[in-house]
Coordinates of C-alpha atoms and ligand atoms in Angstrom, one line a residue:
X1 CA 74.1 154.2 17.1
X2 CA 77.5 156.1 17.0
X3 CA 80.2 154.5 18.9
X4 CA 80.8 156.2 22.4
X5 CA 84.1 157.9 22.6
X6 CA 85.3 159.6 25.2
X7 CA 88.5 160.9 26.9
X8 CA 90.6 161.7 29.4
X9 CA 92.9 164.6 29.1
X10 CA 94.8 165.4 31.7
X11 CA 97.8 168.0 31.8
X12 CA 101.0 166.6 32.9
X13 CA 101.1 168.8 36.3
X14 CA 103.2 165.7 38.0
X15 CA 100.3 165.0 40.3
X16 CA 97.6 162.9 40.2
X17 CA 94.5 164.5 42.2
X18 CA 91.8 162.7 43.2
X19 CA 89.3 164.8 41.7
X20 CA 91.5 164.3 38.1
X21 CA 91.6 160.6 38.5
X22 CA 87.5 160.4 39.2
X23 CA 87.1 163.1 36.3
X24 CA 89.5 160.0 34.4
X25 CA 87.7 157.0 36.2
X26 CA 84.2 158.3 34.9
X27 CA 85.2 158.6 31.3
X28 CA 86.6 155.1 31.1
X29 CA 83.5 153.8 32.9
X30 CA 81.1 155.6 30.6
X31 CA 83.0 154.7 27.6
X32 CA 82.9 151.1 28.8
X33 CA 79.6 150.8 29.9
X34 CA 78.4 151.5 26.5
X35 CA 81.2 149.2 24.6
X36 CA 82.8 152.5 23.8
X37 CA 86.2 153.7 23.8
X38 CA 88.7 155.5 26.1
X39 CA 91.4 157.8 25.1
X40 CA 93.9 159.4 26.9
X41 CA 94.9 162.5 25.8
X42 CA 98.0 164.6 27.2
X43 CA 97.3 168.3 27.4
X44 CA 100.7 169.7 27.5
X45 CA 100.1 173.1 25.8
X46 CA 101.2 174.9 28.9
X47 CA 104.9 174.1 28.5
X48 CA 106.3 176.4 31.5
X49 CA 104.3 174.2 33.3
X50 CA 106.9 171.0 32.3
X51 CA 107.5 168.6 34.6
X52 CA 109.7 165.6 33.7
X53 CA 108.3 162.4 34.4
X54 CA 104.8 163.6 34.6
X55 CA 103.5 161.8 31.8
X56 CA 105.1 159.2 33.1
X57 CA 102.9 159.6 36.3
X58 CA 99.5 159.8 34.5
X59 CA 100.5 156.4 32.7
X60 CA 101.4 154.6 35.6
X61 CA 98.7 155.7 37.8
X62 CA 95.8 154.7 35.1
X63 CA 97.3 151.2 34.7
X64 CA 98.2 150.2 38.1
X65 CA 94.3 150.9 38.7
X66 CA 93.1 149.0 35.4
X67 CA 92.1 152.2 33.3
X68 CA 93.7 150.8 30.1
X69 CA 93.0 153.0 27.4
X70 CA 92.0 151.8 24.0
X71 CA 94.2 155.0 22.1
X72 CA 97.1 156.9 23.5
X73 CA 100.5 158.7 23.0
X74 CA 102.2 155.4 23.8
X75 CA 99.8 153.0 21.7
X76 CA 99.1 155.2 19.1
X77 CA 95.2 154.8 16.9
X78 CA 93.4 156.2 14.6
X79 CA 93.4 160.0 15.6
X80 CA 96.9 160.6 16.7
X81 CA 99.6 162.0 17.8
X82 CA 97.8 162.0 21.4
X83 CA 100.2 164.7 23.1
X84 CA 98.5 168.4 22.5
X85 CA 102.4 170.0 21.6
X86 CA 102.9 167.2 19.2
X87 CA 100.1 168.5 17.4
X88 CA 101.0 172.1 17.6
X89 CA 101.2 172.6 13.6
X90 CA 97.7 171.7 13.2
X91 CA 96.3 174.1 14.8
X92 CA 97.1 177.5 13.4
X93 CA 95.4 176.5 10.3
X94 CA 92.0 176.0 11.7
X95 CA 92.6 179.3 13.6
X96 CA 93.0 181.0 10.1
X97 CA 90.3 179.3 8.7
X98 CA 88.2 181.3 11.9
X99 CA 90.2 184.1 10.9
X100 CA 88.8 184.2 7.1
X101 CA 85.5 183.6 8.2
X102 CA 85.4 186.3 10.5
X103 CA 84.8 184.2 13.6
X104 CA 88.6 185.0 14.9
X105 CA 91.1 187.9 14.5
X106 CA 95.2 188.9 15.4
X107 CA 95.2 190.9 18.4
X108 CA 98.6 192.8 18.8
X109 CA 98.3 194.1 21.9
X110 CA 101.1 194.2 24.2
X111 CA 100.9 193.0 28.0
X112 CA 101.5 195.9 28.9
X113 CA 98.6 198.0 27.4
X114 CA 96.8 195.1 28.3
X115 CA 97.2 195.5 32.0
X116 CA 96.9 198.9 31.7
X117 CA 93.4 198.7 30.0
X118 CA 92.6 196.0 32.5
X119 CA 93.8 198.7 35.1
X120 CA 91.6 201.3 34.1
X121 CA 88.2 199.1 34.0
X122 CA 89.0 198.2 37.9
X123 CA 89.5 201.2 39.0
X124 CA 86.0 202.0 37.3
X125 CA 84.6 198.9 39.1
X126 CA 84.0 197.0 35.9
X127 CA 85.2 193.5 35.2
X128 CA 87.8 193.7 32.6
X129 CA 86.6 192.0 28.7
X130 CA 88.9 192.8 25.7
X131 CA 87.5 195.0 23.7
X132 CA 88.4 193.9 20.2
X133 CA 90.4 196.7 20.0
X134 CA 92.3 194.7 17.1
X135 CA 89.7 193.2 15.1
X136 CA 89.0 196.7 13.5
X137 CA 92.4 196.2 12.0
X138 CA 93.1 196.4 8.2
X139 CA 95.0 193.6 6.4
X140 CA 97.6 195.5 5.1
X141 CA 98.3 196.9 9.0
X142 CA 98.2 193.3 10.2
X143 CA 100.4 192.1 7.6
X144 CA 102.7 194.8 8.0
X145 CA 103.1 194.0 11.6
X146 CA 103.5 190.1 10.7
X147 CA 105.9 191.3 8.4
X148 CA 108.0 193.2 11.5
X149 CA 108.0 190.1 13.3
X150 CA 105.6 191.4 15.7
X151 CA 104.1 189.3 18.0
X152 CA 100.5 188.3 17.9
X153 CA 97.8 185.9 19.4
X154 CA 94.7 184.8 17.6
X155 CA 91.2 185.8 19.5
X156 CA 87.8 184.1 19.1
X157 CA 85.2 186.8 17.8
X158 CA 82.7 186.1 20.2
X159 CA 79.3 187.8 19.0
X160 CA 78.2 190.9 21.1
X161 CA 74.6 190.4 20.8
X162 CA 72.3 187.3 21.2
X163 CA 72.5 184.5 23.5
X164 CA 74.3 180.7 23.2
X165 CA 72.9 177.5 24.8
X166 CA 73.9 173.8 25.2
X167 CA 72.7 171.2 26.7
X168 CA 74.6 169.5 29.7
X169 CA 73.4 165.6 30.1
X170 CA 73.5 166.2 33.9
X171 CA 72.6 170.1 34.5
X172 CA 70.4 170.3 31.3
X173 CA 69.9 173.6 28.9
X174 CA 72.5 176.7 29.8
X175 CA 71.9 179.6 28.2
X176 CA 74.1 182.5 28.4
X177 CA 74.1 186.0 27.0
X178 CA 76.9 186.6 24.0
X179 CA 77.4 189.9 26.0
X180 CA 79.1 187.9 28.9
X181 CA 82.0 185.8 27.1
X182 CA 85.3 187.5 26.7
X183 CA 87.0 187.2 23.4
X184 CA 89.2 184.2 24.7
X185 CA 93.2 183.8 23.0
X186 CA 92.2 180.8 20.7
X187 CA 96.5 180.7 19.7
X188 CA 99.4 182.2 22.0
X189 CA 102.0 184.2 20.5
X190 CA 104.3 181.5 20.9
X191 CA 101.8 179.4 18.0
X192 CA 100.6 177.1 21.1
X193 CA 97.0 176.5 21.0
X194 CA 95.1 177.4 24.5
X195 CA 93.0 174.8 26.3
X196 CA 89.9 176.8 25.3
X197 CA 91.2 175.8 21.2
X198 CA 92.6 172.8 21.6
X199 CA 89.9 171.1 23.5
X200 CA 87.6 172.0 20.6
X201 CA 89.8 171.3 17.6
X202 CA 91.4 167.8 19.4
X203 CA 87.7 166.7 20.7
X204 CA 86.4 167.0 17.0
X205 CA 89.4 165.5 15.1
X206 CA 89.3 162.7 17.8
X207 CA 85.7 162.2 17.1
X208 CA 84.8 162.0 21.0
X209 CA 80.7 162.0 21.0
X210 CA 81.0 162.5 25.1
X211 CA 82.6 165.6 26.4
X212 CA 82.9 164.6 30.3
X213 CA 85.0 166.7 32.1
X214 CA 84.9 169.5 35.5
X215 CA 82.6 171.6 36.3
X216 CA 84.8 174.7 36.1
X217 CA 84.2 174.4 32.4
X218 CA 81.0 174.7 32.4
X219 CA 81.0 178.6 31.8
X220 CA 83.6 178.3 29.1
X221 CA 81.5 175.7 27.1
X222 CA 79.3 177.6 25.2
X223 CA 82.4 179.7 23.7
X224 CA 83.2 176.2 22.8
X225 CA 80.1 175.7 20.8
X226 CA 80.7 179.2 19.3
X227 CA 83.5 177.5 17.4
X228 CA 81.9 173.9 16.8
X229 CA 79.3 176.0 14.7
X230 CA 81.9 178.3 13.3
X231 CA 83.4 175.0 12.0
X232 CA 80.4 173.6 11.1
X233 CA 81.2 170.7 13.7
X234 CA 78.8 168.7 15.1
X235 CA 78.7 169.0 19.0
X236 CA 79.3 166.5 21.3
X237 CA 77.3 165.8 24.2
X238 CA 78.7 167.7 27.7
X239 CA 78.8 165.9 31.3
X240 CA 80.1 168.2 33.8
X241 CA 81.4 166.8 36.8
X242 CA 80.8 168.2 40.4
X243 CA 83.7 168.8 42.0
X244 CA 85.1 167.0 45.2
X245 CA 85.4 169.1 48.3
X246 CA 87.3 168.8 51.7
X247 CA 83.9 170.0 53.5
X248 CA 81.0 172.4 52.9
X249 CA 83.0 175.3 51.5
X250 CA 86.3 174.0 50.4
X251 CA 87.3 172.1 47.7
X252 CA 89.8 169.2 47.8
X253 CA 92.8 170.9 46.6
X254 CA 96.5 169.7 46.5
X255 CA 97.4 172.2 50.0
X256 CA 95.4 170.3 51.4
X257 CA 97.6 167.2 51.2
X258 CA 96.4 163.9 50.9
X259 CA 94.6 165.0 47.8
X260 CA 96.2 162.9 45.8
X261 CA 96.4 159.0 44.4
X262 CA 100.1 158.3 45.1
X263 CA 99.7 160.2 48.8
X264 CA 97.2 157.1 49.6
X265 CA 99.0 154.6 48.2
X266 CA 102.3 155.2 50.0
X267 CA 99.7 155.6 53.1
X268 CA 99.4 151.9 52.5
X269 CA 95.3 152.1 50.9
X270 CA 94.3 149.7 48.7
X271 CA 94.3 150.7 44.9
X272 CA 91.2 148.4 44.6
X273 CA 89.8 150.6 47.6
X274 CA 90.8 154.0 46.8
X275 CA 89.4 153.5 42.9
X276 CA 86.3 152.1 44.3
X277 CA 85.9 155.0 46.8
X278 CA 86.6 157.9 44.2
X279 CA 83.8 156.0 42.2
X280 CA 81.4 156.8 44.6
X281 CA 82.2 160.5 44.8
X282 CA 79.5 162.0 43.0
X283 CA 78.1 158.9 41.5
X284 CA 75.2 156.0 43.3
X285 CA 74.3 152.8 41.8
X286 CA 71.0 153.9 42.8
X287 CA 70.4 151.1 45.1
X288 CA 72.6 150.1 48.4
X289 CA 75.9 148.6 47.2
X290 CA 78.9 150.0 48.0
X291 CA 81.8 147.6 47.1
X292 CA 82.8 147.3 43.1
X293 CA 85.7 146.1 41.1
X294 CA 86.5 148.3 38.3
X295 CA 84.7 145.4 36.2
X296 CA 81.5 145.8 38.3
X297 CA 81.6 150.0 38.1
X298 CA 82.1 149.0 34.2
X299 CA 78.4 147.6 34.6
X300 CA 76.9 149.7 36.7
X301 CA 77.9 152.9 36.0
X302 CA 75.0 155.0 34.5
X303 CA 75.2 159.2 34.0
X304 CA 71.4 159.0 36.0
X305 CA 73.5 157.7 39.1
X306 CA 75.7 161.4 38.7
X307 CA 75.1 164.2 41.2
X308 CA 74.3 167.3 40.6
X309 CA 75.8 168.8 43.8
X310 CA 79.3 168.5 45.3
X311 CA 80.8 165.4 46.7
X312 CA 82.6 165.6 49.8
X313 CA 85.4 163.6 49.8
X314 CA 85.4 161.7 53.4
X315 CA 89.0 160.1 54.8
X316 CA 86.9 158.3 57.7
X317 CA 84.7 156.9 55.0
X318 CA 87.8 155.9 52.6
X319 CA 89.7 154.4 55.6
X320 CA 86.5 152.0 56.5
X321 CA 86.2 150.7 53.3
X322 CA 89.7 150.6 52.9
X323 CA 90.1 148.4 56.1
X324 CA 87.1 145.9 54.5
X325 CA 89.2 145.3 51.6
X326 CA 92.0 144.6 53.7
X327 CA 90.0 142.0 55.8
X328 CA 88.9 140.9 52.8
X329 CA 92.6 139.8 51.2
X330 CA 93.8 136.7 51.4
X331 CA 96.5 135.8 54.2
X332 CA 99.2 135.3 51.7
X333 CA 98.1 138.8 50.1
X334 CA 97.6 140.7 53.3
X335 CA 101.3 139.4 54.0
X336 CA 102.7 140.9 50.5
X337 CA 101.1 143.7 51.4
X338 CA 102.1 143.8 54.4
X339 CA 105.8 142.9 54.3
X340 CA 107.7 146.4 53.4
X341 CA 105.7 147.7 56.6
X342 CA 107.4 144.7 58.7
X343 CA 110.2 145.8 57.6
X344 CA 109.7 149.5 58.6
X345 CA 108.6 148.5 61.9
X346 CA 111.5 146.3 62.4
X347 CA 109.2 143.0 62.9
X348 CA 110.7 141.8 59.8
X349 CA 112.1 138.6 61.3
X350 CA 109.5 137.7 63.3
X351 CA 106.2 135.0 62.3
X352 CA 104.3 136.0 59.1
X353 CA 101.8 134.0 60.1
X354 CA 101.3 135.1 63.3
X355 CA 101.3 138.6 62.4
X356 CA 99.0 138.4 59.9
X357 CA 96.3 136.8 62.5
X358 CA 96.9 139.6 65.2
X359 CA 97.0 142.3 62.3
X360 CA 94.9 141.8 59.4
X361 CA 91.6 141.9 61.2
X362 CA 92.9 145.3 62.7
X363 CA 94.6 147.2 60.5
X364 CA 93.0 150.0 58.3
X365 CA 95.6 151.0 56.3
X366 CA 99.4 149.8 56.1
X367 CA 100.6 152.9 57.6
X368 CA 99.4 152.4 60.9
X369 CA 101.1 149.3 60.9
X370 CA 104.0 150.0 62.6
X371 CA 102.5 152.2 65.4
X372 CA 99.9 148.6 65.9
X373 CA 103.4 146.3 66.8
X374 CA 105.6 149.0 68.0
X375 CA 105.8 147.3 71.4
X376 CA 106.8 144.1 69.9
X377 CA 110.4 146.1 69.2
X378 CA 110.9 147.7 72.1
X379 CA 109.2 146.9 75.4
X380 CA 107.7 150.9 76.3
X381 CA 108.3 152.2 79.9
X382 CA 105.1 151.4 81.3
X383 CA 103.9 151.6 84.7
X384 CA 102.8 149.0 87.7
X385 CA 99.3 149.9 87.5
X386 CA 98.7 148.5 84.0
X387 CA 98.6 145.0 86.3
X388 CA 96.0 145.9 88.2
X389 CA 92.9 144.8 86.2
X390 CA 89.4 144.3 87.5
X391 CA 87.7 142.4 85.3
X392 CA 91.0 139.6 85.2
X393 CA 91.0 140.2 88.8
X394 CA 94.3 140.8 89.0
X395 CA 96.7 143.6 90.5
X396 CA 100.4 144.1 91.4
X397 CA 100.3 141.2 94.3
X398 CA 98.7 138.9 92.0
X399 CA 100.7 139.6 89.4
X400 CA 103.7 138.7 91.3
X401 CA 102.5 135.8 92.1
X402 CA 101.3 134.6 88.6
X403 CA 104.6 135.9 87.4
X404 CA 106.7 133.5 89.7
X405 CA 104.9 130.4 88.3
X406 CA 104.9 131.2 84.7
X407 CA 108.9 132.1 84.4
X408 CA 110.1 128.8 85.4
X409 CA 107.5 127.2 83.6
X410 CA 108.6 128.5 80.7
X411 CA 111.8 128.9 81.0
X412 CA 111.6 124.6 81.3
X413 CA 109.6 124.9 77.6
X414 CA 111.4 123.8 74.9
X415 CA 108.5 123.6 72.6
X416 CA 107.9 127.3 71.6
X417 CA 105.2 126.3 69.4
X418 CA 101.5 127.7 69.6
X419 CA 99.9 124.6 71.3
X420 CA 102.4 123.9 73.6
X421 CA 102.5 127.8 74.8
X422 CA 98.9 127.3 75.2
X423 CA 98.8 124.1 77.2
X424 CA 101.3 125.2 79.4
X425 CA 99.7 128.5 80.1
X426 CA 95.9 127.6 80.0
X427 CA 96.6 124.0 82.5
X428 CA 98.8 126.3 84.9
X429 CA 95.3 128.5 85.0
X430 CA 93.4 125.7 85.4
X431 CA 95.6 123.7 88.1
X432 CA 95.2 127.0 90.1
X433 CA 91.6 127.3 90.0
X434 CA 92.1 130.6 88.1
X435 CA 90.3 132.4 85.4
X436 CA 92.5 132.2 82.3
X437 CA 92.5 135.9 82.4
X438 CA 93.9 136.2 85.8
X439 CA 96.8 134.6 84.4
X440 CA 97.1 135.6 80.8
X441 CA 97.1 139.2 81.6
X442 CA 100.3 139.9 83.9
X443 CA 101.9 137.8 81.0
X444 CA 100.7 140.2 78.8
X445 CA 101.5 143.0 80.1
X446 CA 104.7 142.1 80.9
X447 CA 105.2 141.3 77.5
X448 CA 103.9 144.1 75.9
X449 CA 104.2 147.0 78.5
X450 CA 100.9 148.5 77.2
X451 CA 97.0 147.3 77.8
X452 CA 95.5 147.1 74.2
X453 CA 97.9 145.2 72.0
X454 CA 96.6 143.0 68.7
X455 CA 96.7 139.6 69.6
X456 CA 96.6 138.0 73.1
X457 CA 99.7 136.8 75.0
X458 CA 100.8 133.2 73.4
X459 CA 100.5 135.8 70.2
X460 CA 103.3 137.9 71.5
X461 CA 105.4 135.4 73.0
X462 CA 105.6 133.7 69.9
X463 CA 106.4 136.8 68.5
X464 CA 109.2 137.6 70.9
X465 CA 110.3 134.4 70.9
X466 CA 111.6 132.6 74.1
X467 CA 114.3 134.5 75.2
X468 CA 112.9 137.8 74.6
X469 CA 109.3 136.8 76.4
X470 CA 111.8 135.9 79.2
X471 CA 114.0 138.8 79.5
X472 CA 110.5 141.0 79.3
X473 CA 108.9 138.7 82.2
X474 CA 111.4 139.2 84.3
X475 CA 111.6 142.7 84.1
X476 CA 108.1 142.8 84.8
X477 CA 108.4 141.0 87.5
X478 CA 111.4 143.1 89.3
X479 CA 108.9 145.8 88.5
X480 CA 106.7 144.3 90.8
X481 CA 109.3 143.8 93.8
Ligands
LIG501 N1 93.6 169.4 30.6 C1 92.4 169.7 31.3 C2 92.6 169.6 32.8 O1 93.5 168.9 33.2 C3 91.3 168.8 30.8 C4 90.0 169.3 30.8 C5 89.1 168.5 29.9 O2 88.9 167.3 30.3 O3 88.7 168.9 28.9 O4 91.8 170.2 33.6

């Protein structure tokens, strides 16, 4: 059997959606899955669209996930250059070879009569098709024109009559009437090829055998095959993707917000979460697993387990499995992790170790972070009736009173070490002939000024540290007066 080959090709539009990165994700996974191989291609034909350090973005992206590609503009292969302007030259000649077989003409319209043409078939209620007003043109006219330095683009002669089909792996046989398809601009006037050309001339000369790619090609595609059998090409095989929506009726689009990889990784997600999320957008393994490495979607990965209807892209759903992999990390990695968001929410100096006990089960993703410890930099203005607390039993007078045995107590501690805290707390409990939860939560509160913190009181004292716990408890306590 031929050796799979497929691609990526996205344009450079400095932003990495999530729908692009999937569309990227189940290339490489196809490719692999069948020892193929993955290119990256750059399709950079629209130049007004530049945006510096886009490319840059796409690279970056791919590897920090572990999408390495096996050819590309920065490693080169057998079918370069891998940027579409870089090949610019090598198009026009294959657009003059459609030219001399009739399956392409000049068109030298203007915009302007363009527009007006185009203005005249709305006002008639028809959808606007060029009408090939050109390719009646002699070759002495065109050359004329040429010769004026006139400018021109190069059409596709798409046949009037008869009908075009091609088979999609996922959607099966499309056929569409010749009638329908528009004589697309195959080359600009500025000699840049158009995405409808150059995805046709590059997917050939590349050899790619597996066409996957969005749905809102699928129309365009049999124009495509229009020109694979002009050429005499063989055709690859289509998978059209389903695209990712925000609900029901909208699609996941950069407005939005959020609808991008680098918006979720500053959140704080997990690339290992994120990529194994977007894998599951439009594709099952057909069985009840949810969590995969790359490595693992590399095995599974099958075009049966493809939908055929939309994927909505769920943020509750991300965030869940997002939070596993975090639970899942190792202390020391939840702490690397985890650092630059101590920083932000100024608990930099206190116990790594700690943190990471009272945090890691809880947090879902490292943004929320600092909103989770916020109390531990700044004591909020609470009020007296956080103390009262059924289930510890405890209220204001209670509170006083625990309060009055604890601050000497620990103010006479020099150990501020876990065990000692706890001794010293859970014997005072004890020696009263209280539940440890009578006790422990006027501390806490004190502490923390706030009901639901992570982590239980010798948690947060060790956090604060002596003098802080002590300044806090007091305060509490003069609260209580
Ligand atoms: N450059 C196109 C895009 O970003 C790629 C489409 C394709 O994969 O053929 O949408």
């Amino acid at each position: 059997m031929k050796e799979v080959r497929t691609r990526f090709a996205p344009s450079p539009t400095g932003y990495m959606h999530i729908g692009n990165l999937r569309s990227g994700l189940y290339a490489y996974l196809f490719a692999k899955h069948n020892h193929g191989k993955f290119l990256l291609r750059i399709e950079d034909t629209d130049q007004e669209r530049f945006i510096e350090g886009a490319t840059e973005l796409i690279y970056r992206t791919l590897k920090d996930v572990g999408m390495n590609w096996d050819e590309g503009p920065d490693i080169g292969g057998a079918f370069g250059p891998y940027v579409q302007s870089e090949r610019k030259s090598l198009y026009l000649p294959y657009a003059e070879q459609l030219i001399k077989s009739g399956h392409a003409y000049r068109c030298f319209c203007t915009k302007e009569e363009l527009d007006a043409r185009r203005a005249a078939a709305t006002a008639k209620g028809e959808t606007f098709k060029y009408d090939k007003h050109c390719l009646a043109m002699s070759e002495a006219e065109q050359q004329r024109r040429m010769a004026e330095g006139q400018p021109y683009v190069i059409r596709q002669n798409v046949p009037t009559e008869g009908t075009t089909s091609f088979t999609d792996l996922i959607f099966g046989t499309i056929t569409v009437n010749n009638s329908e398809l528009d004589d697309n601009v195959l080359i600009k006037a500025d000699g840049m090829p158009t995405y409808n050309f150059a995805n046709v001339v590059d997917d050939h000369l590349m050899a790619i055998t597996h066409v996957m790619r969005g749905m809102e090609y699928l129309a365009s595609t049999p124009k495509y095959n229009l020109l694979y059998e002009a050429f005499g090409w063989e055709i690859p095989q289509y998978i059209h993707m389903t695209p990712i929506m925000r609900d029901a009726q909208h699609k996941l689009s950069k407005r939005d917000g959020d609808a991008s990889y680098a918006d979720f990784i500053d959140k704080g997600y997990l690339k290992e979460a994120l990529l194994n999320y977007v894998a599951l957008l439009g594709w099952n393994p057909g069985d009840e697993r949810e969590f995969f490495t790359l490595q693992e979607l590399c095995g599974a990965f099958d075009v049966s387990g493809m939908s055929k209807s939309p994927a909505i892209f769920d943020v509750n759903k991300l965030t869940w499995m997002n939070a596993e992999y975090i639970r899942r990390l190792t202390p020391e990695a939840f702490t690397a992790h985890a650092r630059p968001w101590y920083k932000k929410a100024g608990v930099d100096g206190m116990d790594e170790d700690v943190l990471c006990r009272i945090l890691q089960p809880r947090v879902e993703y490292f943004a929320d972070l600092p909103d989770r410890v916020d109390f531990l930099t700044a004591l909020p203005d609470y009020d007296i009736e956080l103390f009262t607390n059924k289930k510890s039993k405890t209220d204001a007078a209670v509170s006083a009173q625990v309060l009055d045995m604890v601050i000497p107590a620990l103010e006479g501690l020099s150990d501020w070490s876990e065990t000692a805290l706890h001794d010293l707390l859970i014997g005072m409990a004890e020696a009263q002939g209280m539940k440890n939860g009578t006790l422990l939560w006027p501390v806490r509160i004190a502490m923390a000024g706030k009901t639901v913190t992570p982590g239980g009181a010798i948690e947060i004292a060790l956090l604060l540290g002596k003098a802080e716990t002590l300044r806090r408890l007091k305060l509490g306590r003069e609260k209580l007066c």
